[in-house]
Short mmCIF file of C-alpha atoms in Angstrom, two decimals:
data_model
loop_
_atom_site.label_atom_id
_atom_site.label_comp_id
_atom_site.label_asym_id
_atom_site.label_seq_id
_atom_site.Cartn_x
_atom_site.Cartn_y
_atom_site.Cartn_z
CA MET A 1 0.16 0.04 0.05
CA VAL A 2 1.45 3.56 -1.01
CA PHE A 3 0.36 6.72 0.65
CA HIS A 4 1.21 10.15 0.05
CA HIS A 5 2.19 11.34 3.67
CA SER A 6 -0.76 13.75 3.83
CA SER A 7 -3.15 10.70 2.90
CA PHE A 8 -1.38 8.44 5.35
CA PHE A 9 -2.26 10.98 8.21
CA SER A 10 -6.03 10.89 7.66
CA LEU A 11 -5.65 7.08 6.80
CA HIS A 12 -4.40 5.94 10.25
CA LYS A 13 -5.36 8.59 12.77
CA PHE A 14 -7.23 5.77 14.44
CA THR A 15 -4.08 3.52 14.76
CA ILE A 16 -2.84 2.97 18.11
CA LEU A 17 0.91 1.58 17.89
CA VAL A 18 3.62 0.30 19.89
CA ASN A 19 7.22 1.62 20.37
CA TYR A 20 9.57 -0.75 18.92
CA SER A 21 13.06 -0.42 17.26
CA ILE A 22 15.30 -3.43 16.50
CA SER A 23 18.60 -4.06 15.05
CA MET A 24 20.67 -0.81 14.27
CA ALA A 25 19.73 2.76 15.31
CA SER A 26 17.39 4.13 13.04
CA ASN A 27 19.36 6.91 12.23
CA THR A 28 21.99 4.68 10.52
CA ASN A 29 19.43 2.67 8.38
CA GLU A 30 18.37 3.25 4.91
CA VAL A 31 14.81 4.24 4.71
CA ALA A 32 12.20 2.09 2.52
CA VAL A 33 8.74 3.47 3.63
CA ASP A 34 8.69 6.67 5.81
CA MET A 35 5.20 6.77 7.40
CA THR A 36 6.04 9.22 10.29
CA PRO A 37 4.46 9.90 12.75
CA PHE A 38 3.42 6.31 12.68
CA PHE A 39 6.35 4.12 11.69
CA VAL A 40 9.28 4.03 9.65
CA LEU A 41 10.17 0.67 7.71
CA TYR A 42 13.97 0.26 6.63
CA LYS A 43 15.41 -1.68 4.08
CA ASN A 44 17.40 -3.97 6.00
CA GLY A 45 13.89 -5.12 7.32
CA THR A 46 13.37 -3.57 10.44
CA ILE A 47 10.75 -1.28 11.98
CA ASN A 48 10.26 1.83 14.05
CA ARG A 49 6.96 2.41 15.47
CA LEU A 50 6.76 5.69 16.99
CA ARG A 51 3.60 5.81 19.10
CA PRO A 52 2.95 4.07 22.48
CA ALA A 53 0.27 1.41 22.87
CA ASP A 54 -3.52 2.29 23.88
CA ASN A 55 -4.91 -0.89 24.89
CA ALA A 56 -8.74 -1.20 26.01
CA PRO A 57 -9.35 -2.84 29.16
CA LEU A 58 -11.44 -5.97 29.48
CA SER A 59 -14.63 -6.48 31.08
CA ASP A 60 -15.90 -9.43 33.11
CA ASP A 61 -18.92 -7.83 34.48
CA PRO A 62 -21.87 -10.07 34.07
CA GLN A 63 -24.01 -7.04 33.80
CA ALA A 64 -22.19 -5.17 31.28
CA PRO A 65 -23.24 -4.52 27.86
CA VAL A 66 -20.65 -6.59 26.42
CA ARG A 67 -18.17 -8.51 28.18
CA SER A 68 -14.55 -9.53 26.74
CA LYS A 69 -11.68 -11.72 27.37
CA ASP A 70 -8.54 -12.57 25.84
CA VAL A 71 -7.73 -16.36 24.59
CA VAL A 72 -3.89 -17.56 23.44
CA VAL A 73 -4.95 -19.86 20.41
CA HIS A 74 -1.41 -21.15 19.86
CA PRO A 75 0.99 -21.00 22.60
CA GLU A 76 3.80 -21.59 20.57
CA THR A 77 3.25 -18.67 18.10
CA GLY A 78 1.49 -16.41 20.65
CA VAL A 79 -1.30 -15.67 18.34
CA SER A 80 -4.50 -15.00 20.32
CA VAL A 81 -8.05 -13.62 20.07
CA ARG A 82 -10.43 -11.16 21.95
CA ILE A 83 -13.59 -12.63 22.43
CA PHE A 84 -16.67 -10.20 22.88
CA LEU A 85 -19.84 -11.43 24.57
CA PRO A 86 -23.39 -9.67 24.60
CA LYS A 87 -25.36 -9.74 27.79
CA ILE A 88 -26.98 -13.11 27.86
CA THR A 89 -30.73 -13.15 28.81
CA ASP A 90 -31.30 -16.49 27.84
CA PRO A 91 -28.45 -19.22 28.65
CA LYS A 92 -29.58 -21.69 26.20
CA GLN A 93 -30.09 -19.51 23.21
CA LYS A 94 -27.35 -19.49 20.81
CA ILE A 95 -26.29 -16.33 18.94
CA PRO A 96 -24.51 -15.84 15.44
CA VAL A 97 -20.89 -15.30 15.43
CA VAL A 98 -18.89 -12.57 13.97
CA ILE A 99 -14.92 -12.85 13.22
CA TYR A 100 -13.13 -9.25 13.12
CA ILE A 101 -9.71 -8.86 11.58
CA HIS A 102 -8.07 -5.51 12.52
CA GLY A 103 -6.17 -3.36 9.76
CA GLY A 104 -2.96 -1.42 10.17
CA ALA A 105 -0.96 -1.99 7.16
CA PHE A 106 0.08 -5.64 8.19
CA CYS A 107 2.48 -4.11 10.65
CA MET A 108 0.52 -2.15 13.26
CA GLY A 109 -2.26 -2.63 15.78
CA SER A 110 -3.79 -5.46 17.66
CA ALA A 111 -7.14 -6.95 19.00
CA ARG A 112 -6.26 -5.01 21.87
CA SER A 113 -6.22 -1.45 20.60
CA SER A 114 -8.92 0.74 21.86
CA ALA A 115 -10.14 1.95 18.28
CA PHE A 116 -10.47 -1.75 17.13
CA HIS A 117 -11.92 -2.78 20.44
CA ASN A 118 -14.61 0.01 21.03
CA PHE A 119 -15.80 -0.56 17.31
CA ILE A 120 -16.41 -4.35 17.47
CA SER A 121 -17.79 -4.07 21.06
CA SER A 122 -20.50 -1.33 19.68
CA VAL A 123 -21.29 -3.94 16.87
CA VAL A 124 -21.51 -6.62 19.17
CA GLU A 125 -23.84 -4.71 21.51
CA LYS A 126 -26.24 -3.31 18.62
CA ALA A 127 -26.19 -6.82 16.80
CA ASN A 128 -26.32 -9.33 20.04
CA PHE A 129 -23.87 -11.02 18.54
CA ILE A 130 -20.84 -12.83 19.69
CA ALA A 131 -17.81 -11.58 18.54
CA VAL A 132 -13.86 -12.87 17.99
CA SER A 133 -11.46 -10.37 17.39
CA VAL A 134 -8.17 -11.91 15.87
CA ASP A 135 -4.71 -10.90 16.99
CA TYR A 136 -2.10 -11.90 14.29
CA ARG A 137 1.61 -11.24 14.39
CA LEU A 138 2.82 -8.49 12.54
CA ALA A 139 5.16 -7.70 9.65
CA PRO A 140 8.18 -7.08 9.16
CA GLU A 141 9.42 -8.97 12.44
CA ASN A 142 7.53 -11.65 10.95
CA PRO A 143 7.11 -12.49 7.26
CA PHE A 144 4.36 -11.09 5.63
CA ASP A 145 2.53 -14.59 4.97
CA THR A 146 2.15 -14.85 8.89
CA THR A 147 -0.58 -12.30 8.79
CA TYR A 148 -2.57 -14.43 6.49
CA ASP A 149 -1.58 -17.91 8.08
CA ASP A 150 -2.17 -16.75 11.80
CA SER A 151 -5.53 -15.59 10.85
CA TRP A 152 -6.39 -18.65 9.25
CA ALA A 153 -5.26 -20.54 12.11
CA ALA A 154 -7.29 -18.58 14.36
CA PHE A 155 -10.40 -19.26 12.04
CA GLN A 156 -9.62 -22.94 12.38
CA TRP A 157 -9.61 -22.80 16.32
CA ILE A 158 -12.85 -20.65 16.56
CA ILE A 159 -15.08 -23.05 14.36
CA SER A 160 -13.36 -26.06 16.23
CA HIS A 161 -16.11 -25.07 18.66
CA ALA A 162 -19.04 -25.92 16.37
CA ASN A 163 -19.39 -29.32 18.05
CA GLY A 164 -19.78 -27.38 21.31
CA LYS A 165 -16.44 -29.35 22.48
CA GLY A 166 -13.68 -26.62 21.73
CA PRO A 167 -11.51 -25.22 24.54
CA ASP A 168 -13.50 -22.03 25.32
CA SER A 169 -16.51 -21.92 27.13
CA TRP A 170 -18.37 -18.99 25.80
CA LEU A 171 -18.12 -20.18 22.13
CA ASN A 172 -19.10 -23.58 23.44
CA ASP A 173 -22.15 -22.15 25.33
CA HIS A 174 -23.59 -19.45 23.07
CA ALA A 175 -22.25 -19.46 19.55
CA ASP A 176 -24.16 -20.68 16.57
CA PHE A 177 -21.66 -21.45 13.98
CA ALA A 178 -24.48 -21.93 11.38
CA LYS A 179 -24.59 -18.12 11.33
CA LEU A 180 -20.99 -17.02 10.96
CA PHE A 181 -19.59 -13.80 9.48
CA ILE A 182 -16.28 -12.52 8.82
CA GLY A 183 -14.46 -9.30 7.99
CA GLY A 184 -12.29 -6.45 9.05
CA GLU A 185 -11.02 -3.15 7.78
CA SER A 186 -8.33 -2.16 5.48
CA ALA A 187 -5.34 -4.90 5.75
CA GLY A 188 -7.63 -6.79 7.97
CA ALA A 189 -10.48 -6.64 5.28
CA ASN A 190 -7.95 -8.31 2.88
CA ILE A 191 -6.71 -10.90 5.37
CA ALA A 192 -10.60 -11.59 6.04
CA ASN A 193 -11.26 -12.07 2.38
CA ASP A 194 -8.81 -14.53 1.98
CA VAL A 195 -9.59 -16.72 5.03
CA VAL A 196 -13.47 -16.91 3.12
CA VAL A 197 -11.44 -17.84 0.02
CA ARG A 198 -9.32 -20.64 1.77
CA ALA A 199 -12.59 -21.79 3.59
CA GLY A 200 -14.47 -22.26 0.22
CA VAL A 201 -11.97 -25.01 -0.62
CA THR A 202 -11.61 -26.55 2.84
CA ASP A 203 -13.92 -29.13 4.03
CA LEU A 204 -15.67 -27.35 6.88
CA ASP A 205 -17.79 -29.10 9.75
CA SER A 206 -21.26 -29.23 8.65
CA LYS A 207 -22.51 -27.24 11.34
CA THR A 208 -20.39 -24.25 10.20
CA LYS A 209 -21.90 -22.03 7.68
CA ILE A 210 -20.15 -18.56 6.66
CA LEU A 211 -23.26 -16.28 5.59
CA GLY A 212 -21.35 -13.07 4.83
CA LEU A 213 -18.04 -11.19 4.15
CA TYR A 214 -18.08 -7.50 5.04
CA LEU A 215 -14.88 -5.50 3.86
CA VAL A 216 -14.69 -2.09 5.42
CA HIS A 217 -12.36 0.23 3.20
CA PRO A 218 -10.40 -2.72 2.13
CA TYR A 219 -6.91 -2.98 0.61
CA PHE A 220 -6.78 -4.88 -2.73
CA GLY A 221 -3.52 -3.32 -4.25
CA ILE A 222 -3.07 0.12 -5.26
CA GLY A 223 -0.48 1.45 -7.92
CA ASN A 224 3.05 1.53 -7.48
CA ASP A 225 2.73 -0.44 -3.93
CA GLN A 226 6.18 0.47 -2.01
CA LEU A 227 4.83 -1.01 1.17
CA TYR A 228 3.80 -4.18 -0.28
CA LYS A 229 7.30 -4.74 -1.91
CA ALA A 230 9.24 -3.56 1.31
CA LEU A 231 7.20 -6.04 3.32
CA ASN A 232 7.91 -8.75 0.45
CA PRO A 233 11.64 -8.03 -0.52
CA THR A 234 12.12 -11.60 -2.04
CA ARG A 235 8.91 -12.20 -3.74
CA ASN A 236 8.73 -11.92 -7.37
CA GLY A 237 6.22 -9.51 -8.89
CA GLY A 238 4.25 -6.75 -7.50
CA CYS A 239 0.83 -6.83 -5.63
CA PHE A 240 -1.23 -7.40 -8.74
CA GLU A 241 0.56 -10.85 -8.90
CA ASP A 242 -0.34 -11.91 -5.44
CA PRO A 243 -3.81 -13.60 -5.58
CA ARG A 244 -4.26 -12.60 -1.73
CA VAL A 245 -3.97 -8.82 -2.69
CA ASN A 246 -5.42 -9.23 -6.25
CA PRO A 247 -8.00 -12.01 -5.45
CA LEU A 248 -9.54 -11.91 -9.07
CA ILE A 249 -6.41 -13.86 -10.36
CA ASP A 250 -7.18 -16.50 -7.77
CA PRO A 251 -9.13 -19.91 -9.20
CA ARG A 252 -10.36 -20.47 -5.87
CA LEU A 253 -12.52 -17.18 -6.08
CA LYS A 254 -15.27 -19.10 -7.54
CA SER A 255 -15.59 -21.29 -4.65
CA MET A 256 -15.62 -18.31 -2.04
CA ALA A 257 -17.48 -19.69 1.08
CA CYS A 258 -19.78 -16.84 1.57
CA LYS A 259 -22.92 -16.22 0.05
CA LYS A 260 -23.14 -12.39 0.39
CA ALA A 261 -20.57 -9.64 0.67
CA LEU A 262 -20.59 -6.00 1.72
CA PHE A 263 -18.31 -3.43 0.74
CA PHE A 264 -17.66 -0.17 2.48
CA VAL A 265 -15.69 2.57 0.70
CA ALA A 266 -15.20 6.23 1.39
CA GLU A 267 -15.01 8.80 -1.30
CA LYS A 268 -11.73 10.31 -0.25
CA ASP A 269 -10.12 6.99 0.36
CA PRO A 270 -7.01 6.16 -1.62
CA LEU A 271 -7.84 2.52 -1.15
CA LYS A 272 -11.27 3.18 -2.99
CA GLU A 273 -10.24 2.32 -6.42
CA GLY A 274 -8.89 -0.92 -5.54
CA ALA A 275 -11.87 -1.88 -3.72
CA MET A 276 -14.21 -0.87 -6.29
CA ASN A 277 -11.95 -2.90 -8.93
CA TYR A 278 -12.29 -5.87 -6.65
CA TYR A 279 -16.26 -5.14 -6.38
CA GLU A 280 -16.96 -4.82 -10.05
CA GLY A 281 -14.73 -8.02 -10.76
CA LEU A 282 -16.38 -10.04 -7.96
CA LYS A 283 -19.83 -9.12 -9.81
CA LYS A 284 -18.62 -10.51 -13.00
CA SER A 285 -17.03 -13.56 -11.58
CA GLU A 286 -18.16 -17.27 -11.37
CA TRP A 287 -18.69 -16.72 -7.59
CA ASN A 288 -22.68 -17.17 -7.09
CA GLY A 289 -23.31 -14.82 -4.35
CA GLU A 290 -24.98 -11.35 -3.47
CA ILE A 291 -22.82 -8.22 -3.39
CA GLU A 292 -23.52 -4.82 -2.45
CA VAL A 293 -21.43 -1.53 -1.59
CA MET A 294 -22.04 1.47 0.51
CA GLU A 295 -20.05 4.69 -0.01
CA THR A 296 -19.81 7.31 2.64
CA LYS A 297 -19.28 10.78 0.83
CA GLY A 298 -16.75 13.39 1.90
CA GLU A 299 -14.68 11.00 4.38
CA GLY A 300 -11.17 9.05 3.93
CA HIS A 301 -9.92 5.95 5.10
CA CYS A 302 -11.38 4.59 8.13
CA PHE A 303 -12.89 7.53 9.23
CA HIS A 304 -15.15 5.90 11.77
CA PHE A 305 -12.16 5.41 14.32
CA PHE A 306 -10.89 8.84 14.40
CA ASN A 307 -14.34 10.14 14.90
CA PRO A 308 -16.49 7.49 16.42
CA LYS A 309 -19.44 9.41 17.27
CA SER A 310 -20.13 11.11 14.13
CA GLU A 311 -23.34 10.76 12.40
CA LYS A 312 -21.53 8.95 9.21
CA ALA A 313 -19.68 6.86 11.72
CA ALA A 314 -23.21 5.54 13.14
CA GLU A 315 -24.49 5.13 9.75
CA LEU A 316 -21.49 2.76 8.88
CA VAL A 317 -22.23 0.83 12.16
CA ASN A 318 -25.83 0.72 11.73
CA LYS A 319 -25.54 -0.68 8.34
CA LEU A 320 -22.98 -3.36 9.01
CA VAL A 321 -25.32 -4.25 11.92
CA ASP A 322 -28.24 -4.60 9.48
CA PHE A 323 -26.14 -6.74 7.13
CA LEU A 324 -25.21 -9.15 10.03
CA LYS A 325 -28.50 -9.57 11.13
CA GLN A 326 -30.24 -10.69 7.77
CA GLU A 327 -31.51 -13.80 7.42
#
């Protein structure tokens, strides 16, 4: 993803980052991508994240509108999820599941970040769904492919509860895996799309049905993508040769597991063109599903994170909730 500096500031005002410097001092490295004041990526594969973490606290109050907890999925890798549970009035009722994959240019943020936590909490409260937010390992400390593989591993862990015998009691007791939705925003939307494509060529448990995919301001390749190249220094070809970034070239697309998809785009978002190219291509593809798009006029990338109380942010959340609650 390539952003002019002025565009990037508006793109990622919502992102909460972790101070992190590795290897040589930053002033001695040759810069590959400068995203100041957020991060600087160097050609030797190191990164300097320039802002401190702002992690949202968990809530274990049974009377709270939404409870939350963190669960380690794979101790070997540290991959974890943050689970959100709405207030339960009928312990015997099973409620739908929404999987959320956060954005951040593949190298920033976490499921604990306040902006992402607050967003998915509001969706859970309005929709009365149980949500699972994936915390994948970040590039460049980990290979670019890791963001996809960790998210796929987390998805498999989540759906392992479909028989009611998984390791987490909230998912066993309350989740209806016949009503499953997957999505995310920005880079996370791209990763979520890959999960649904992979699920389409995988034998899932018969109790698991992915009803919908939601893509909020998704990244699907843009122009001369310097960030992609910096995160994939040994890969031949650019982002448009990568079927995860350009799924229209993926032969598995026709088997994508969901039956409907919702795109969110913003008029002033530099990623809008890539999203709309995928939207139009998906409509013409062999995938036989329903597809729609919501455009927010006058706004930029992920505006709802840095202005969450605005009328337009509320419209985005309400549209997503309506999508999730469709039968």
